[in-house]
Amino acid sequence: MTGDRGPRTEDRERLVAIALLVVATVSLAACSGDSSANAEPSRRYALGRAATTDEIDKWHTDVGPDGAELPAGSGTVASGAEIFKAKCSACHGPDGQGMPPAYPAIVGRDPKGENFPFGTDWKITRTIGNYWPYATTVFDYVRRAMPHTAPGSLTNDEVYSLTAFLLAANQIIPMNSTLDAASLRAVKMPYVSRFVRDDRRGGRDVR
Amino acid sequence: MTEISRRDLLAGAVGAVGGAVLAGLPSLAAGQQGAKTAAKAAAKAAAKAAAAPPPLPPIPDDATKLLGTPTTAVGERSRFVNAVRTPIGQVTGVSYTPLQDLTGTITPSDLHFERHHAGVPLLDPARHSLMIHGLVDRPMIFSVDDIKRFPQVTRTHFVECSGNGRGVYRDLKPETTVQIVAGMTSNSEWTGVPLKALFEEAGVKSGAKWFLAEGGDAVLLTRSIPIEKAFDDALVVWGQNGEPMRPEQGYPLRLLLPGFEGNSNVKWLRRLELGAQPWMTRWETSKYTDPLLDGKARIFSFEIDAKSVITSPTYPAQITKGWWPVSGLAWSGRGKITRVEVSTDNGKSWHDAAIDGPALRKAHTRFTHMWEWNGSETTLLSRATDETGYVQPTRADLIRIRGAGTDYHFNPIYGWTVKADGHVFFHGET
C-alpha cells in the first residue's frame, strides 16, 4: 500500500461523489442566482406574511396587452353608448368629443390626426383611435379609474360595453359589435407599430 | 375596510361634499353619515377660515429692546418670506415648487411640487399594506411597520415630472417665472428600504422581467417598470427630509425610482406585481409617451435628460449694476452633474460655474457664477453636462431633433434677459 500514491478505489469513488455534489451544488446556486436576478448575497428577514389567494384576486385586476386576465362578461356598443351618456358624458361630452382643454376628446378620427403627425403638431388631439396602441388599456383604465368621481363602480359587463362603444366610436370595431374576453383580445389598434422602446443610454448624442 | 367599500364611501362622499372630502377632511370612516358630518365640519372650517386672522404684531424699531415671541409647537416661515406653490384647486392637481425662493439643493417638503390625478388619498398607515405577487416564489403582504424593519437607507434624489416645462416649450412668454418654467422638479432626502430587499423576501422567479407598481389613490395609478431598476437603485420610501413623507408625496409608502420620470415613482404604493412583459397601462401609452418627428412615439422613456435652470436672477426681479451671483440648479437622471456652464452674453462665451456642495448622482446640484453687470442689456444662460457626457441642448436643437410636438422630457437651455433698466425677463429662444 505504501507504493500506491493514489487514493484507494473506495476513496476515489467517494471523491467522485463529492465532486459531483460540488458540481450539483454550484449549478443549483447558479440556477437560484438566475431566478433572483441578483448577484449580491441575499438574506431573508422573515417579515411580512403570505398573501392569500382571495387577497390577491381582489386587487389583481390589471389587464395586460395580451388580455390574458380579462374577466368573464360581455357588452354591446349600443349598451355602451347608453352607459356613456349616463355616466361619462358630463366630462367627455355626449359623443366623447370632450370639453377641451380640461377634458380633451377621447373619440375622433379627424384625418389631420391620421398617420401619427403628433411629433410636429402638438395641437392635434391624441384620441383612442388615432393614438392608443392597445385596446386592452381601455378596459383596464375604465375599470380601475372611471367614472372619475365613482371609480371602481362599474360591473365587468358595463366595462365591456363602454370599451365596445369607445372602440366603435373610434372606428376600430363595427357599430354592431359585442365584446367579450376573446373578441377584445383579438382587437388590433391601428398605430401599435408606431411605438418604439427608448434605447437612449446617455452620452453626447441628443436624441 | 375592503377596497370596494372604500370606493363606495368615496363615491358617496364625493356626492355629499365634493372637494372637501378629497381635500382630506377625516370623514371616510363612517360612510354616508360620516360624509354628512364632514360636510358640517367643512362648513365650520370654511367659516373659521373666512374670519379675519389676528393682526400681526408691529415690527419693532429695535428688536433688541423688546422680548421676542415664545416657543411654538410647529415652526413657521418668517413673515418676510412668502414661498408658496401654485395650486389650481382641482383634484387632478398640479402645483409648482417656488424655485426662485429656495437655497441649496433640498426642497422643503411642504413646497415639493405636486402632481396627482385623482386628489390626495387619505390613507391610514395602520391599515395600509404593500402586496407583492405575480412571478414570485412567495406572494407576500407587508404592513408599513414590517417595511420599516428592513435595513434602511437614506438617499438624496430629485423627482421631476416629465411634463415639466411643457408650457414654455410651446409659449415663450417673457413674463414667466422660473416657478412655471421648471417648478415641477423637487429634491428630497428620502428614507426607505431598497426594493431589492422586498423582492428577495418574496423570491423573484426566473422569467420576471417587469414589475407593475400600483398606487392606492382613486385612479389606482399603475406603471410598468423594468425589473433591472429594482436591483439597481429603486427604493420603497416612507421618510422625506427627516420626517414621515407628506401625503402629497405618497404617505405612507411611495416607490422612488432615482432619475426616472415623476409619474413612475408611484405614490401611495399598495401593490407590486412581477411579470414577463409590461402591462401597457394608460399612463405609459396614452400618456407619458414622446411623439417624435419620424411618425413614431418613444415609449418607456423613463430617464430624465440632464438639465439646468438659473433660479436667480429671474423674472420679475429688477437688478442694479454691480456683482451678482448667477445661481441655479442642475440635475440628470443618468448620474452626476459634472459641469455647469453659465453664459452672461447670450451664448457668445461660457464660463464654468462653481458647484456648491457635493454633486450627488440623480440629485439637484446647486451652481453659482459670480457676474458683474455693467448696465447694458444681456441674456444669462446655463448649460449642464452629466457624467455620461450628455450636454443640455438648445431649444432649437430639441425641436430639430425631437419635434415641436413632442410632449414630455423638455430639457432645453433657457435663459433670462436683463434689460437696460435691470428688469429681468424669461428668455426661451435658444
PDB file of N, CA and C in Angstrom, chain B residues 310-377:
ATOM      1  N   ILE B 310     -31.319  78.547 -14.361  1.00  0.00           N
ATOM      2  CA  ILE B 310     -30.931  79.620 -13.438  1.00  0.00           C
ATOM      3  C   ILE B 310     -32.165  79.982 -12.608  1.00  0.00           C
ATOM      4  N   THR B 311     -31.992  80.020 -11.299  1.00  0.00           N
ATOM      5  CA  THR B 311     -33.136  80.363 -10.434  1.00  0.00           C
ATOM      6  C   THR B 311     -33.038  81.789  -9.898  1.00  0.00           C
ATOM      7  N   SER B 312     -31.877  82.429 -10.054  1.00  0.00           N
ATOM      8  CA  SER B 312     -31.710  83.824  -9.633  1.00  0.00           C
ATOM      9  C   SER B 312     -30.535  84.440 -10.393  1.00  0.00           C
ATOM     10  N   PRO B 313     -30.687  85.616 -10.992  1.00  0.00           N
ATOM     11  CA  PRO B 313     -31.901  86.439 -11.027  1.00  0.00           C
ATOM     12  C   PRO B 313     -32.862  85.969 -12.117  1.00  0.00           C
ATOM     13  N   THR B 314     -34.161  86.056 -11.831  1.00  0.00           N
ATOM     14  CA  THR B 314     -35.198  85.643 -12.773  1.00  0.00           C
ATOM     15  C   THR B 314     -36.361  86.627 -12.725  1.00  0.00           C
ATOM     16  N   TYR B 315     -37.249  86.525 -13.721  1.00  0.00           N
ATOM     17  CA  TYR B 315     -38.467  87.341 -13.739  1.00  0.00           C
ATOM     18  C   TYR B 315     -39.260  87.119 -12.459  1.00  0.00           C
ATOM     19  N   PRO B 316     -39.763  88.129 -11.775  1.00  0.00           N
ATOM     20  CA  PRO B 316     -39.842  89.544 -12.149  1.00  0.00           C
ATOM     21  C   PRO B 316     -38.819  90.416 -11.407  1.00  0.00           C
ATOM     22  N   ALA B 317     -37.617  89.902 -11.155  1.00  0.00           N
ATOM     23  CA  ALA B 317     -36.628  90.682 -10.402  1.00  0.00           C
ATOM     24  C   ALA B 317     -36.188  91.917 -11.200  1.00  0.00           C
ATOM     25  N   GLN B 318     -35.718  92.916 -10.469  1.00  0.00           N
ATOM     26  CA  GLN B 318     -35.030  94.054 -11.097  1.00  0.00           C
ATOM     27  C   GLN B 318     -33.691  94.193 -10.381  1.00  0.00           C
ATOM     28  N   ILE B 319     -32.601  94.170 -11.145  1.00  0.00           N
ATOM     29  CA  ILE B 319     -31.277  94.222 -10.517  1.00  0.00           C
ATOM     30  C   ILE B 319     -30.601  95.567 -10.827  1.00  0.00           C
ATOM     31  N   THR B 320     -29.555  95.826 -10.068  1.00  0.00           N
ATOM     32  CA  THR B 320     -28.779  97.060 -10.268  1.00  0.00           C
ATOM     33  C   THR B 320     -27.379  96.693 -10.755  1.00  0.00           C
ATOM     34  N   LYS B 321     -26.631  97.676 -11.233  1.00  0.00           N
ATOM     35  CA  LYS B 321     -25.261  97.418 -11.683  1.00  0.00           C
ATOM     36  C   LYS B 321     -24.421  96.857 -10.538  1.00  0.00           C
ATOM     37  N   GLY B 322     -23.430  96.031 -10.913  1.00  0.00           N
ATOM     38  CA  GLY B 322     -22.527  95.503  -9.887  1.00  0.00           C
ATOM     39  C   GLY B 322     -22.489  93.990  -9.894  1.00  0.00           C
ATOM     40  N   TRP B 323     -21.947  93.429  -8.815  1.00  0.00           N
ATOM     41  CA  TRP B 323     -21.741  91.984  -8.749  1.00  0.00           C
ATOM     42  C   TRP B 323     -23.003  91.253  -8.311  1.00  0.00           C
ATOM     43  N   TRP B 324     -23.286  90.130  -8.992  1.00  0.00           N
ATOM     44  CA  TRP B 324     -24.439  89.278  -8.674  1.00  0.00           C
ATOM     45  C   TRP B 324     -24.048  87.807  -8.784  1.00  0.00           C
ATOM     46  N   PRO B 325     -24.524  86.991  -7.864  1.00  0.00           N
ATOM     47  CA  PRO B 325     -24.369  85.559  -8.095  1.00  0.00           C
ATOM     48  C   PRO B 325     -25.449  85.093  -9.081  1.00  0.00           C
ATOM     49  N   VAL B 326     -25.027  84.488 -10.175  1.00  0.00           N
ATOM     50  CA  VAL B 326     -25.989  83.835 -11.070  1.00  0.00           C
ATOM     51  C   VAL B 326     -26.065  82.396 -10.581  1.00  0.00           C
ATOM     52  N   SER B 327     -27.215  82.053  -9.990  1.00  0.00           N
ATOM     53  CA  SER B 327     -27.309  80.793  -9.259  1.00  0.00           C
ATOM     54  C   SER B 327     -28.452  79.946  -9.793  1.00  0.00           C
ATOM     55  N   GLY B 328     -28.272  78.650  -9.754  1.00  0.00           N
ATOM     56  CA  GLY B 328     -29.341  77.783 -10.241  1.00  0.00           C
ATOM     57  C   GLY B 328     -29.149  76.336  -9.858  1.00  0.00           C
ATOM     58  N   LEU B 329     -29.952  75.477 -10.482  1.00  0.00           N
ATOM     59  CA  LEU B 329     -29.937  74.040 -10.190  1.00  0.00           C
ATOM     60  C   LEU B 329     -29.693  73.253 -11.474  1.00  0.00           C
ATOM     61  N   ALA B 330     -28.964  72.151 -11.334  1.00  0.00           N
ATOM     62  CA  ALA B 330     -28.737  71.239 -12.449  1.00  0.00           C
ATOM     63  C   ALA B 330     -28.984  69.822 -11.949  1.00  0.00           C
ATOM     64  N   TRP B 331     -29.436  68.932 -12.844  1.00  0.00           N
ATOM     65  CA  TRP B 331     -29.710  67.551 -12.443  1.00  0.00           C
ATOM     66  C   TRP B 331     -29.739  66.652 -13.676  1.00  0.00           C
ATOM     67  N   SER B 332     -29.520  65.359 -13.439  1.00  0.00           N
ATOM     68  CA  SER B 332     -29.581  64.381 -14.520  1.00  0.00           C
ATOM     69  C   SER B 332     -30.117  63.067 -13.973  1.00  0.00           C
ATOM     70  N   GLY B 333     -30.973  62.416 -14.731  1.00  0.00           N
ATOM     71  CA  GLY B 333     -31.493  61.110 -14.341  1.00  0.00           C
ATOM     72  C   GLY B 333     -30.527  59.979 -14.628  1.00  0.00           C
ATOM     73  N   ARG B 334     -29.372  60.319 -15.220  1.00  0.00           N
ATOM     74  CA  ARG B 334     -28.405  59.275 -15.575  1.00  0.00           C
ATOM     75  C   ARG B 334     -27.157  59.307 -14.710  1.00  0.00           C
ATOM     76  N   GLY B 335     -27.149  60.119 -13.662  1.00  0.00           N
ATOM     77  CA  GLY B 335     -25.989  60.117 -12.774  1.00  0.00           C
ATOM     78  C   GLY B 335     -25.657  61.500 -12.260  1.00  0.00           C
ATOM     79  N   LYS B 336     -24.346  61.759 -12.143  1.00  0.00           N
ATOM     80  CA  LYS B 336     -23.901  63.020 -11.560  1.00  0.00           C
ATOM     81  C   LYS B 336     -23.826  64.126 -12.605  1.00  0.00           C
ATOM     82  N   ILE B 337     -24.022  65.334 -12.143  1.00  0.00           N
ATOM     83  CA  ILE B 337     -23.713  66.515 -12.946  1.00  0.00           C
ATOM     84  C   ILE B 337     -22.205  66.751 -12.820  1.00  0.00           C
ATOM     85  N   THR B 338     -21.518  66.828 -13.942  1.00  0.00           N
ATOM     86  CA  THR B 338     -20.060  67.010 -13.887  1.00  0.00           C
ATOM     87  C   THR B 338     -19.647  68.439 -14.206  1.00  0.00           C
ATOM     88  N   ARG B 339     -20.534  69.183 -14.862  1.00  0.00           N
ATOM     89  CA  ARG B 339     -20.156  70.528 -15.262  1.00  0.00           C
ATOM     90  C   ARG B 339     -21.412  71.354 -15.497  1.00  0.00           C
ATOM     91  N   VAL B 340     -21.382  72.605 -15.032  1.00  0.00           N
ATOM     92  CA  VAL B 340     -22.420  73.557 -15.420  1.00  0.00           C
ATOM     93  C   VAL B 340     -21.705  74.799 -15.927  1.00  0.00           C
ATOM     94  N   GLU B 341     -22.074  75.229 -17.123  1.00  0.00           N
ATOM     95  CA  GLU B 341     -21.509  76.452 -17.683  1.00  0.00           C
ATOM     96  C   GLU B 341     -22.572  77.542 -17.683  1.00  0.00           C
ATOM     97  N   VAL B 342     -22.105  78.761 -17.457  1.00  0.00           N
ATOM     98  CA  VAL B 342     -23.001  79.918 -17.484  1.00  0.00           C
ATOM     99  C   VAL B 342     -22.481  80.878 -18.543  1.00  0.00           C
ATOM    100  N   SER B 343     -23.394  81.407 -19.349  1.00  0.00           N
ATOM    101  CA  SER B 343     -23.039  82.476 -20.275  1.00  0.00           C
ATOM    102  C   SER B 343     -23.743  83.738 -19.821  1.00  0.00           C
ATOM    103  N   THR B 344     -23.022  84.851 -19.833  1.00  0.00           N
ATOM    104  CA  THR B 344     -23.636  86.133 -19.465  1.00  0.00           C
ATOM    105  C   THR B 344     -23.737  87.040 -20.686  1.00  0.00           C
ATOM    106  N   ASP B 345     -23.474  86.451 -21.895  1.00  0.00           N
ATOM    107  CA  ASP B 345     -23.575  87.241 -23.126  1.00  0.00           C
ATOM    108  C   ASP B 345     -24.365  86.484 -24.191  1.00  0.00           C
ATOM    109  N   ASN B 346     -25.455  85.823 -23.755  1.00  0.00           N
ATOM    110  CA  ASN B 346     -26.362  85.108 -24.649  1.00  0.00           C
ATOM    111  C   ASN B 346     -25.650  84.051 -25.487  1.00  0.00           C
ATOM    112  N   GLY B 347     -24.711  83.345 -24.886  1.00  0.00           N
ATOM    113  CA  GLY B 347     -24.109  82.188 -25.529  1.00  0.00           C
ATOM    114  C   GLY B 347     -22.848  82.454 -26.332  1.00  0.00           C
ATOM    115  N   LYS B 348     -22.378  83.727 -26.375  1.00  0.00           N
ATOM    116  CA  LYS B 348     -21.131  84.002 -27.111  1.00  0.00           C
ATOM    117  C   LYS B 348     -19.943  83.375 -26.389  1.00  0.00           C
ATOM    118  N   SER B 349     -19.940  83.472 -25.060  1.00  0.00           N
ATOM    119  CA  SER B 349     -18.867  82.842 -24.277  1.00  0.00           C
ATOM    120  C   SER B 349     -19.489  82.122 -23.078  1.00  0.00           C
ATOM    121  N   TRP B 350     -18.789  81.104 -22.603  1.00  0.00           N
ATOM    122  CA  TRP B 350     -19.301  80.287 -21.495  1.00  0.00           C
ATOM    123  C   TRP B 350     -18.242  80.194 -20.396  1.00  0.00           C
ATOM    124  N   HIS B 351     -18.674  80.170 -19.151  1.00  0.00           N
ATOM    125  CA  HIS B 351     -17.769  80.065 -18.002  1.00  0.00           C
ATOM    126  C   HIS B 351     -18.203  78.890 -17.144  1.00  0.00           C
ATOM    127  N   ASP B 352     -17.210  78.133 -16.632  1.00  0.00           N
ATOM    128  CA  ASP B 352     -17.554  77.059 -15.704  1.00  0.00           C
ATOM    129  C   ASP B 352     -18.072  77.654 -14.402  1.00  0.00           C
ATOM    130  N   ALA B 353     -19.276  77.264 -14.030  1.00  0.00           N
ATOM    131  CA  ALA B 353     -19.833  77.740 -12.758  1.00  0.00           C
ATOM    132  C   ALA B 353     -19.266  76.911 -11.616  1.00  0.00           C
ATOM    133  N   ALA B 354     -19.249  77.501 -10.422  1.00  0.00           N
ATOM    134  CA  ALA B 354     -18.840  76.748  -9.229  1.00  0.00           C
ATOM    135  C   ALA B 354     -19.986  75.834  -8.813  1.00  0.00           C
ATOM    136  N   ILE B 355     -19.652  74.585  -8.462  1.00  0.00           N
ATOM    137  CA  ILE B 355     -20.658  73.654  -7.934  1.00  0.00           C
ATOM    138  C   ILE B 355     -20.620  73.788  -6.418  1.00  0.00           C
ATOM    139  N   ASP B 356     -21.738  74.168  -5.821  1.00  0.00           N
ATOM    140  CA  ASP B 356     -21.807  74.341  -4.362  1.00  0.00           C
ATOM    141  C   ASP B 356     -22.149  73.008  -3.720  1.00  0.00           C
ATOM    142  N   GLY B 357     -21.271  72.521  -2.868  1.00  0.00           N
ATOM    143  CA  GLY B 357     -21.551  71.281  -2.154  1.00  0.00           C
ATOM    144  C   GLY B 357     -21.332  70.079  -3.060  1.00  0.00           C
ATOM    145  N   PRO B 358     -21.659  68.872  -2.551  1.00  0.00           N
ATOM    146  CA  PRO B 358     -21.400  67.675  -3.347  1.00  0.00           C
ATOM    147  C   PRO B 358     -22.365  67.575  -4.520  1.00  0.00           C
ATOM    148  N   ALA B 359     -21.850  67.082  -5.656  1.00  0.00           N
ATOM    149  CA  ALA B 359     -22.731  66.803  -6.795  1.00  0.00           C
ATOM    150  C   ALA B 359     -23.143  65.345  -6.689  1.00  0.00           C
ATOM    151  N   LEU B 360     -24.319  65.088  -6.128  1.00  0.00           N
ATOM    152  CA  LEU B 360     -24.789  63.713  -5.915  1.00  0.00           C
ATOM    153  C   LEU B 360     -25.439  63.187  -7.180  1.00  0.00           C
ATOM    154  N   ARG B 361     -25.385  61.862  -7.336  1.00  0.00           N
ATOM    155  CA  ARG B 361     -25.991  61.262  -8.526  1.00  0.00           C
ATOM    156  C   ARG B 361     -27.523  61.378  -8.452  1.00  0.00           C
ATOM    157  N   LYS B 362     -28.104  61.739  -9.589  1.00  0.00           N
ATOM    158  CA  LYS B 362     -29.562  61.835  -9.709  1.00  0.00           C
ATOM    159  C   LYS B 362     -30.149  62.736  -8.622  1.00  0.00           C
ATOM    160  N   ALA B 363     -29.475  63.873  -8.422  1.00  0.00           N
ATOM    161  CA  ALA B 363     -29.929  64.822  -7.392  1.00  0.00           C
ATOM    162  C   ALA B 363     -29.710  66.244  -7.896  1.00  0.00           C
ATOM    163  N   HIS B 364     -30.504  67.169  -7.377  1.00  0.00           N
ATOM    164  CA  HIS B 364     -30.277  68.583  -7.690  1.00  0.00           C
ATOM    165  C   HIS B 364     -28.868  68.978  -7.250  1.00  0.00           C
ATOM    166  N   THR B 365     -28.212  69.742  -8.092  1.00  0.00           N
ATOM    167  CA  THR B 365     -26.867  70.237  -7.817  1.00  0.00           C
ATOM    168  C   THR B 365     -26.912  71.754  -7.960  1.00  0.00           C
ATOM    169  N   ARG B 366     -26.454  72.456  -6.946  1.00  0.00           N
ATOM    170  CA  ARG B 366     -26.510  73.925  -6.967  1.00  0.00           C
ATOM    171  C   ARG B 366     -25.250  74.484  -7.624  1.00  0.00           C
ATOM    172  N   PHE B 367     -25.425  75.424  -8.535  1.00  0.00           N
ATOM    173  CA  PHE B 367     -24.268  76.072  -9.160  1.00  0.00           C
ATOM    174  C   PHE B 367     -24.376  77.584  -9.006  1.00  0.00           C
ATOM    175  N   THR B 368     -23.222  78.243  -9.026  1.00  0.00           N
ATOM    176  CA  THR B 368     -23.181  79.703  -8.924  1.00  0.00           C
ATOM    177  C   THR B 368     -22.049  80.238  -9.799  1.00  0.00           C
ATOM    178  N   HIS B 369     -22.331  81.324 -10.485  1.00  0.00           N
ATOM    179  CA  HIS B 369     -21.286  82.031 -11.224  1.00  0.00           C
ATOM    180  C   HIS B 369     -21.376  83.516 -10.845  1.00  0.00           C
ATOM    181  N   MET B 370     -20.270  84.081 -10.348  1.00  0.00           N
ATOM    182  CA  MET B 370     -20.286  85.496  -9.965  1.00  0.00           C
ATOM    183  C   MET B 370     -20.131  86.359 -11.225  1.00  0.00           C
ATOM    184  N   TRP B 371     -20.973  87.376 -11.310  1.00  0.00           N
ATOM    185  CA  TRP B 371     -21.083  88.158 -12.549  1.00  0.00           C
ATOM    186  C   TRP B 371     -21.237  89.635 -12.187  1.00  0.00           C
ATOM    187  N   GLU B 372     -20.459  90.465 -12.894  1.00  0.00           N
ATOM    188  CA  GLU B 372     -20.567  91.911 -12.664  1.00  0.00           C
ATOM    189  C   GLU B 372     -21.344  92.528 -13.818  1.00  0.00           C
ATOM    190  N   TRP B 373     -22.539  93.025 -13.491  1.00  0.00           N
ATOM    191  CA  TRP B 373     -23.384  93.593 -14.555  1.00  0.00           C
ATOM    192  C   TRP B 373     -22.986  95.047 -14.801  1.00  0.00           C
ATOM    193  N   ASN B 374     -22.759  95.371 -16.100  1.00  0.00           N
ATOM    194  CA  ASN B 374     -22.309  96.726 -16.445  1.00  0.00           C
ATOM    195  C   ASN B 374     -23.441  97.654 -16.851  1.00  0.00           C
ATOM    196  N   GLY B 375     -24.661  97.171 -16.811  1.00  0.00           N
ATOM    197  CA  GLY B 375     -25.792  98.051 -17.096  1.00  0.00           C
ATOM    198  C   GLY B 375     -26.325  97.950 -18.516  1.00  0.00           C
ATOM    199  N   SER B 376     -25.692  97.153 -19.397  1.00  0.00           N
ATOM    200  CA  SER B 376     -26.252  97.027 -20.745  1.00  0.00           C
ATOM    201  C   SER B 376     -27.040  95.713 -20.857  1.00  0.00           C
ATOM    202  N   GLU B 377     -28.012  95.731 -21.789  1.00  0.00           N
ATOM    203  CA  GLU B 377     -28.905  94.567 -21.916  1.00  0.00           C
ATOM    204  C   GLU B 377     -28.122  93.315 -22.303  1.00  0.00           C
TER     205      GLU B 377
END
